mmCIF file of C-alpha atoms in Angstrom:
data_model
loop_
_atom_site.group_PDB
_atom_site.id
_atom_site.type_symbol
_atom_site.label_atom_id
_atom_site.label_comp_id
_atom_site.label_asym_id
_atom_site.label_seq_id
_atom_site.Cartn_x
_atom_site.Cartn_y
_atom_site.Cartn_z
ATOM 1 C CA MET P 1 136.234 49.008 42.127
ATOM 2 C CA SER P 2 133.853 51.005 44.370
ATOM 3 C CA ILE P 3 132.309 49.143 47.289
ATOM 4 C CA PHE P 4 129.739 51.068 49.304
ATOM 5 C CA LEU P 5 129.612 50.350 53.029
ATOM 6 C CA LYS P 6 126.134 50.802 54.477
ATOM 7 C CA THR P 7 125.158 52.662 57.636
ATOM 8 C CA GLU P 8 122.862 51.034 60.179
ATOM 9 C CA ASP P 9 119.983 53.169 58.881
ATOM 10 C CA GLU P 10 120.647 51.984 55.329
ATOM 11 C CA ILE P 11 120.853 48.351 56.462
ATOM 12 C CA GLU P 12 117.459 48.781 58.113
ATOM 13 C CA LEU P 13 116.013 49.955 54.787
ATOM 14 C CA MET P 14 117.594 46.959 53.073
ATOM 15 C CA ARG P 15 116.097 44.707 55.736
ATOM 16 C CA ARG P 16 112.631 46.030 54.843
ATOM 17 C CA ALA P 17 113.153 45.531 51.112
ATOM 18 C CA ASN P 18 114.417 42.002 51.660
ATOM 19 C CA ARG P 19 111.607 41.130 54.037
ATOM 20 C CA LEU P 20 109.174 42.052 51.283
ATOM 21 C CA VAL P 21 110.992 39.686 48.908
ATOM 22 C CA GLY P 22 110.522 36.856 51.414
ATOM 23 C CA LEU P 23 106.834 37.686 51.793
ATOM 24 C CA THR P 24 106.436 37.747 47.996
ATOM 25 C CA LEU P 25 108.042 34.326 47.624
ATOM 26 C CA ALA P 26 105.802 33.016 50.413
ATOM 27 C CA GLU P 27 102.740 34.365 48.585
ATOM 28 C CA LEU P 28 103.899 32.531 45.456
ATOM 29 C CA ALA P 29 104.394 29.323 47.473
ATOM 30 C CA LEU P 30 100.628 29.260 47.996
ATOM 31 C CA HIS P 31 100.079 29.061 44.225
ATOM 32 C CA ILE P 32 102.828 26.677 43.080
ATOM 33 C CA LYS P 33 101.114 23.472 41.932
ATOM 34 C CA PRO P 34 100.646 21.419 38.761
ATOM 35 C CA GLY P 35 98.690 23.273 36.065
ATOM 36 C CA VAL P 36 99.831 26.782 37.019
ATOM 37 C CA THR P 37 101.759 28.779 34.398
ATOM 38 C CA THR P 38 104.839 30.830 35.173
ATOM 39 C CA LEU P 39 103.038 33.867 33.755
ATOM 40 C CA GLN P 40 100.318 33.466 36.390
ATOM 41 C CA LEU P 41 102.995 33.447 39.103
ATOM 42 C CA ASP P 42 104.558 36.565 37.599
ATOM 43 C CA LYS P 43 101.267 38.465 37.745
ATOM 44 C CA ILE P 44 100.728 37.477 41.382
ATOM 45 C CA ALA P 45 104.241 38.629 42.304
ATOM 46 C CA GLY P 46 103.968 41.948 40.469
ATOM 47 C CA GLU P 47 100.662 42.817 42.132
ATOM 48 C CA PHE P 48 101.885 41.786 45.580
ATOM 49 C CA ILE P 49 105.088 43.860 45.344
ATOM 50 C CA ARG P 50 103.287 46.969 44.096
ATOM 51 C CA ASP P 51 100.488 46.591 46.661
ATOM 52 C CA ASN P 52 103.199 46.757 49.321
ATOM 53 C CA GLY P 53 104.577 50.042 47.996
ATOM 54 C CA ALA P 54 107.622 48.707 46.178
ATOM 55 C CA THR P 55 108.822 48.244 42.601
ATOM 56 C CA PRO P 56 109.801 44.879 41.051
ATOM 57 C CA THR P 57 113.422 45.586 40.149
ATOM 58 C CA PHE P 58 113.769 42.870 37.522
ATOM 59 C CA LYS P 59 111.118 44.419 35.269
ATOM 60 C CA GLY P 60 112.942 46.335 32.525
ATOM 61 C CA PHE P 61 116.407 45.225 33.696
ATOM 62 C CA PRO P 62 118.831 45.805 30.799
ATOM 63 C CA ASN P 63 120.315 42.913 28.838
ATOM 64 C CA PRO P 64 123.595 43.255 26.897
ATOM 65 C CA TYR P 65 122.362 40.575 24.468
ATOM 66 C CA GLY P 66 118.900 41.924 23.734
ATOM 67 C CA GLY P 67 115.888 43.759 25.117
ATOM 68 C CA PRO P 68 115.053 44.544 28.762
ATOM 69 C CA PHE P 69 113.693 41.821 31.050
ATOM 70 C CA PRO P 70 109.929 41.654 30.384
ATOM 71 C CA ALA P 71 108.674 40.290 33.720
ATOM 72 C CA ASN P 72 108.541 40.921 37.467
ATOM 73 C CA ILE P 73 110.329 37.745 38.596
ATOM 74 C CA CYS P 74 112.583 35.063 37.130
ATOM 75 C CA THR P 75 110.970 31.613 36.934
ATOM 76 C CA SER P 76 113.505 28.896 36.153
ATOM 77 C CA VAL P 77 112.072 25.403 35.700
ATOM 78 C CA ASN P 78 114.094 22.154 35.870
ATOM 79 C CA ASP P 79 117.137 22.607 33.586
ATOM 80 C CA VAL P 80 116.884 26.417 33.564
ATOM 81 C CA VAL P 81 119.520 27.581 36.030
ATOM 82 C CA VAL P 82 118.559 31.273 36.230
ATOM 83 C CA HIS P 83 116.758 34.139 34.459
ATOM 84 C CA GLY P 84 113.843 32.072 33.188
ATOM 85 C CA VAL P 85 111.239 34.357 31.597
ATOM 86 C CA PRO P 86 107.641 33.837 32.812
ATOM 87 C CA ASN P 87 105.248 32.948 30.005
ATOM 88 C CA ALA P 88 101.845 31.410 29.311
ATOM 89 C CA LYS P 89 103.282 28.268 27.679
ATOM 90 C CA THR P 90 105.345 27.009 30.620
ATOM 91 C CA VAL P 91 102.898 24.986 32.715
ATOM 92 C CA LEU P 92 104.142 23.459 35.964
ATOM 93 C CA ARG P 93 103.897 19.684 36.157
ATOM 94 C CA GLU P 94 104.076 17.188 39.005
ATOM 95 C CA GLY P 95 107.730 16.477 39.793
ATOM 96 C CA ASP P 96 109.090 19.762 38.420
ATOM 97 C CA ILE P 97 111.270 22.138 40.373
ATOM 98 C CA ILE P 98 111.084 25.901 39.916
ATOM 99 C CA SER P 99 113.515 28.468 41.270
ATOM 100 C CA ILE P 100 111.945 31.890 41.680
ATOM 101 C CA ASP P 101 114.309 34.843 41.891
ATOM 102 C CA CYS P 102 112.703 38.054 43.132
ATOM 103 C CA GLY P 103 113.901 41.626 43.597
ATOM 104 C CA THR P 104 112.244 44.672 45.122
ATOM 105 C CA LEU P 105 113.119 48.351 45.318
ATOM 106 C CA LEU P 106 111.669 49.903 48.476
ATOM 107 C CA GLU P 107 112.559 53.312 49.923
ATOM 108 C CA GLY P 108 115.618 53.564 47.689
ATOM 109 C CA PHE P 109 117.188 50.189 48.519
ATOM 110 C CA ASN P 110 117.073 46.741 46.947
ATOM 111 C CA GLY P 111 116.088 43.324 48.188
ATOM 112 C CA ASP P 112 117.073 40.129 46.369
ATOM 113 C CA SER P 113 116.448 36.473 47.176
ATOM 114 C CA CYS P 114 115.731 33.180 45.441
ATOM 115 C CA TYR P 115 114.145 29.896 46.483
ATOM 116 C CA THR P 116 113.780 26.612 44.597
ATOM 117 C CA PHE P 117 110.351 25.046 45.062
ATOM 118 C CA CYS P 118 109.122 21.508 44.455
ATOM 119 C CA VAL P 119 105.979 21.077 42.373
ATOM 120 C CA GLY P 120 104.160 18.236 44.075
ATOM 121 C CA GLU P 121 106.370 15.217 44.763
ATOM 122 C CA VAL P 122 109.872 15.239 43.263
ATOM 123 C CA SER P 123 112.402 12.430 43.025
ATOM 124 C CA GLN P 124 114.849 11.666 45.835
ATOM 125 C CA GLU P 125 117.679 12.467 43.431
ATOM 126 C CA VAL P 126 116.333 15.987 42.904
ATOM 127 C CA LYS P 127 115.640 16.433 46.627
ATOM 128 C CA ARG P 128 119.311 15.699 47.336
ATOM 129 C CA LEU P 129 120.372 18.355 44.813
ATOM 130 C CA LEU P 130 118.105 20.927 46.471
ATOM 131 C CA ALA P 131 119.250 20.028 49.975
ATOM 132 C CA THR P 132 122.924 20.256 49.048
ATOM 133 C CA THR P 133 122.492 23.645 47.341
ATOM 134 C CA TYR P 134 120.482 24.973 50.299
ATOM 135 C CA GLU P 135 123.023 23.730 52.832
ATOM 136 C CA SER P 136 125.917 25.221 50.852
ATOM 137 C CA LEU P 137 124.266 28.656 51.049
ATOM 138 C CA TYR P 138 124.152 28.587 54.841
ATOM 139 C CA LYS P 139 127.677 27.224 55.116
ATOM 140 C CA ALA P 140 128.849 30.096 52.884
ATOM 141 C CA ILE P 141 127.046 32.628 55.086
ATOM 142 C CA GLU P 142 128.899 31.234 58.122
ATOM 143 C CA VAL P 143 132.258 32.229 56.608
ATOM 144 C CA ALA P 144 131.012 35.550 55.175
ATOM 145 C CA VAL P 145 132.218 37.679 58.072
ATOM 146 C CA ALA P 146 134.415 40.756 58.425
ATOM 147 C CA GLY P 147 138.081 39.870 58.008
ATOM 148 C CA HIS P 148 137.463 36.974 55.639
ATOM 149 C CA HIS P 149 137.569 37.169 51.837
ATOM 150 C CA VAL P 150 135.150 36.634 48.954
ATOM 151 C CA GLY P 151 137.209 33.558 48.030
ATOM 152 C CA ASP P 152 136.237 31.958 51.355
ATOM 153 C CA ILE P 153 132.587 32.123 50.303
ATOM 154 C CA GLY P 154 133.173 30.598 46.866
ATOM 155 C CA SER P 155 135.501 27.925 48.181
ATOM 156 C CA THR P 156 132.949 26.856 50.783
ATOM 157 C CA VAL P 157 130.160 26.444 48.202
ATOM 158 C CA GLN P 158 132.441 24.721 45.700
ATOM 159 C CA ASP P 159 133.945 22.251 48.179
ATOM 160 C CA TYR P 160 130.615 21.324 49.720
ATOM 161 C CA CYS P 161 128.825 20.736 46.419
ATOM 162 C CA GLU P 162 131.592 19.211 44.322
ATOM 163 C CA LYS P 163 132.406 16.646 47.023
ATOM 164 C CA ARG P 164 128.828 15.449 46.614
ATOM 165 C CA GLY P 165 129.164 15.139 42.842
ATOM 166 C CA TYR P 166 127.460 18.340 41.717
ATOM 167 C CA GLY P 167 128.576 21.064 39.311
ATOM 168 C CA ILE P 168 129.167 24.740 40.137
ATOM 169 C CA VAL P 169 128.182 27.207 37.418
ATOM 170 C CA ARG P 170 131.105 29.527 36.643
ATOM 171 C CA GLU P 171 129.485 32.121 34.384
ATOM 172 C CA LEU P 172 127.086 33.517 37.004
ATOM 173 C CA THR P 173 127.854 34.934 40.439
ATOM 174 C CA GLY P 174 126.453 36.611 43.507
ATOM 175 C CA HIS P 175 127.038 40.331 43.942
ATOM 176 C CA GLY P 176 127.088 43.381 46.137
ATOM 177 C CA ILE P 177 123.730 45.062 46.632
ATOM 178 C CA GLY P 178 122.372 48.347 47.958
ATOM 179 C CA ARG P 179 120.920 51.331 46.139
ATOM 180 C CA LYS P 180 121.623 49.327 42.977
ATOM 181 C CA MET P 181 120.616 45.727 42.480
ATOM 182 C CA HIS P 182 124.116 44.791 41.323
ATOM 183 C CA GLU P 183 127.084 46.446 43.033
ATOM 184 C CA GLU P 184 130.662 45.409 43.628
ATOM 185 C CA PRO P 185 132.044 42.969 44.573
ATOM 186 C CA MET P 186 131.194 39.931 42.463
ATOM 187 C CA VAL P 187 130.706 36.869 44.681
ATOM 188 C CA PRO P 188 131.528 33.656 42.738
ATOM 189 C CA ASN P 189 130.477 30.215 43.971
ATOM 190 C CA TYR P 190 134.001 28.879 43.477
ATOM 191 C CA GLY P 191 137.436 30.094 44.476
ATOM 192 C CA ARG P 192 140.310 29.774 46.917
ATOM 193 C CA ARG P 193 140.264 30.593 50.601
ATOM 194 C CA GLY P 194 142.033 33.836 51.476
ATOM 195 C CA ASN P 195 141.682 35.197 47.931
ATOM 196 C CA GLY P 196 139.534 37.987 46.588
ATOM 197 C CA THR P 197 137.998 41.099 48.110
ATOM 198 C CA LEU P 198 138.357 41.581 51.862
ATOM 199 C CA LEU P 199 134.980 41.513 53.587
ATOM 200 C CA LYS P 200 134.309 44.572 55.762
ATOM 201 C CA GLU P 201 131.579 45.398 58.241
ATOM 202 C CA GLY P 202 128.789 47.286 56.479
ATOM 203 C CA MET P 203 129.164 45.533 53.139
ATOM 204 C CA CYS P 204 125.933 44.001 51.835
ATOM 205 C CA ILE P 205 126.140 41.090 49.415
ATOM 206 C CA ALA P 206 123.869 38.533 47.795
ATOM 207 C CA ILE P 207 125.192 34.969 48.042
ATOM 208 C CA GLU P 208 123.519 32.631 45.556
ATOM 209 C CA PRO P 209 124.770 29.096 44.877
ATOM 210 C CA MET P 210 123.754 27.884 41.411
ATOM 211 C CA VAL P 211 124.346 24.142 41.353
ATOM 212 C CA THR P 212 123.813 21.550 38.622
ATOM 213 C CA MET P 213 123.016 17.877 38.960
ATOM 214 C CA GLY P 214 125.332 17.060 36.075
ATOM 215 C CA ASP P 215 127.945 18.986 34.136
ATOM 216 C CA LYS P 216 128.565 22.613 35.141
ATOM 217 C CA ALA P 217 128.397 23.863 31.537
ATOM 218 C CA VAL P 218 125.524 26.194 30.628
ATOM 219 C CA VAL P 219 124.085 27.714 27.452
ATOM 220 C CA LEU P 220 122.021 30.827 26.710
ATOM 221 C CA ALA P 221 118.518 30.147 25.375
ATOM 222 C CA PRO P 222 117.173 31.847 22.221
ATOM 223 C CA ASP P 223 115.215 34.312 24.403
ATOM 224 C CA LYS P 224 118.653 35.755 25.352
ATOM 225 C CA TRP P 225 117.749 35.554 29.060
ATOM 226 C CA SER P 226 117.252 31.974 30.218
ATOM 227 C CA VAL P 227 120.451 30.132 31.119
ATOM 228 C CA LEU P 228 120.128 26.347 30.801
ATOM 229 C CA THR P 229 122.336 23.407 31.706
ATOM 230 C CA ARG P 230 123.964 22.116 28.550
ATOM 231 C CA ASP P 231 123.155 18.502 29.434
ATOM 232 C CA HIS P 232 119.547 19.478 30.346
ATOM 233 C CA ARG P 233 119.794 17.957 33.810
ATOM 234 C CA PRO P 234 118.176 19.908 36.686
ATOM 235 C CA ALA P 235 119.761 22.828 38.543
ATOM 236 C CA ALA P 236 118.998 24.448 41.903
ATOM 237 C CA HIS P 237 119.393 28.058 43.068
ATOM 238 C CA TYR P 238 119.018 29.600 46.518
ATOM 239 C CA GLU P 239 119.930 33.169 47.471
ATOM 240 C CA HIS P 240 120.110 35.335 50.574
ATOM 241 C CA THR P 241 121.092 38.981 50.916
ATOM 242 C CA ILE P 242 123.291 39.514 53.973
ATOM 243 C CA ALA P 243 125.012 42.331 55.837
ATOM 244 C CA ILE P 244 128.627 41.629 56.715
ATOM 245 C CA ARG P 245 129.302 41.818 60.454
ATOM 246 C CA ARG P 246 132.103 40.824 62.791
ATOM 247 C CA GLY P 247 131.779 37.307 64.148
ATOM 248 C CA LYS P 248 128.430 36.452 62.548
ATOM 249 C CA SER P 249 126.813 38.160 59.576
ATOM 250 C CA GLU P 250 123.137 39.088 59.424
ATOM 251 C CA ILE P 251 120.739 37.536 56.922
ATOM 252 C CA LEU P 252 118.503 40.354 55.679
ATOM 253 C CA SER P 253 116.220 38.220 53.512
ATOM 254 C CA SER P 254 114.088 35.422 54.951
ATOM 255 C CA PHE P 255 112.962 31.890 54.088
ATOM 256 C CA GLU P 256 110.878 31.654 57.280
ATOM 257 C CA GLU P 257 107.571 32.632 55.728
ATOM 258 C CA ILE P 258 108.180 30.354 52.729
ATOM 259 C CA GLU P 259 109.033 27.360 54.899
ATOM 260 C CA SER P 260 105.987 27.868 57.110
ATOM 261 C CA ILE P 261 104.087 26.908 53.926
ATOM 262 C CA VAL P 262 106.300 24.357 52.154
ATOM 263 C CA GLY P 263 108.331 22.983 55.058
ATOM 264 C CA LYS P 264 112.114 22.904 55.336
ATOM 265 C CA ILE P 265 114.392 21.350 52.765
ATOM 266 C CA SER P 266 115.552 17.951 53.992
#
């Protein structure tokens, strides 16, 4: 297993790529409302990323089960956990939730982040799911410091969410990130403290809790991309890219611009 430690100059480049992801998601936040299709959001994202001198890294991403990913972003609505494919038929409705996963390649380095948005007013039950998933991400980042292990991250997410009655998807994980979108190590959202890869200063990883309201089981849709909850109950997904440091790690991506538009999860 090869893990690439980044220099400060490389982390700065990753900071720029990730900042652009946050700005892209904030641009999309302005357009998320009932009646909008996921394909419309995809076109907005693609244009915004390219206008800022970067490449959408998801477009053309290879799939072991079928063809390359056909869109610029992943748009996962309600019971779609991840990898939802934007299309003209999926129209957002009042009360939906949509997680938008976005990746950029800028100056040779990747940015990657995801945010779950509310479409209009959503139920209190769904708001609690979103808040718990969001909070688990930041609690995981707190323990993602040099000298700890990948298992500390997964255990933190798992304990926090399962104690509140939610499911943790096992088949999908966070990951290392750098010149490639997906690098070692894998970063599961479950595990045991003290287990797994030792975290070292200079590692860059994407932490991304994927949490279900009901059972943790998932299925692959006929499009060979979208991953849905088997019981068709909603799922939430938040993701930050971070640089591992001693004492306190640095979040390279940003929700600030998004939350200046939609407000904070509560």
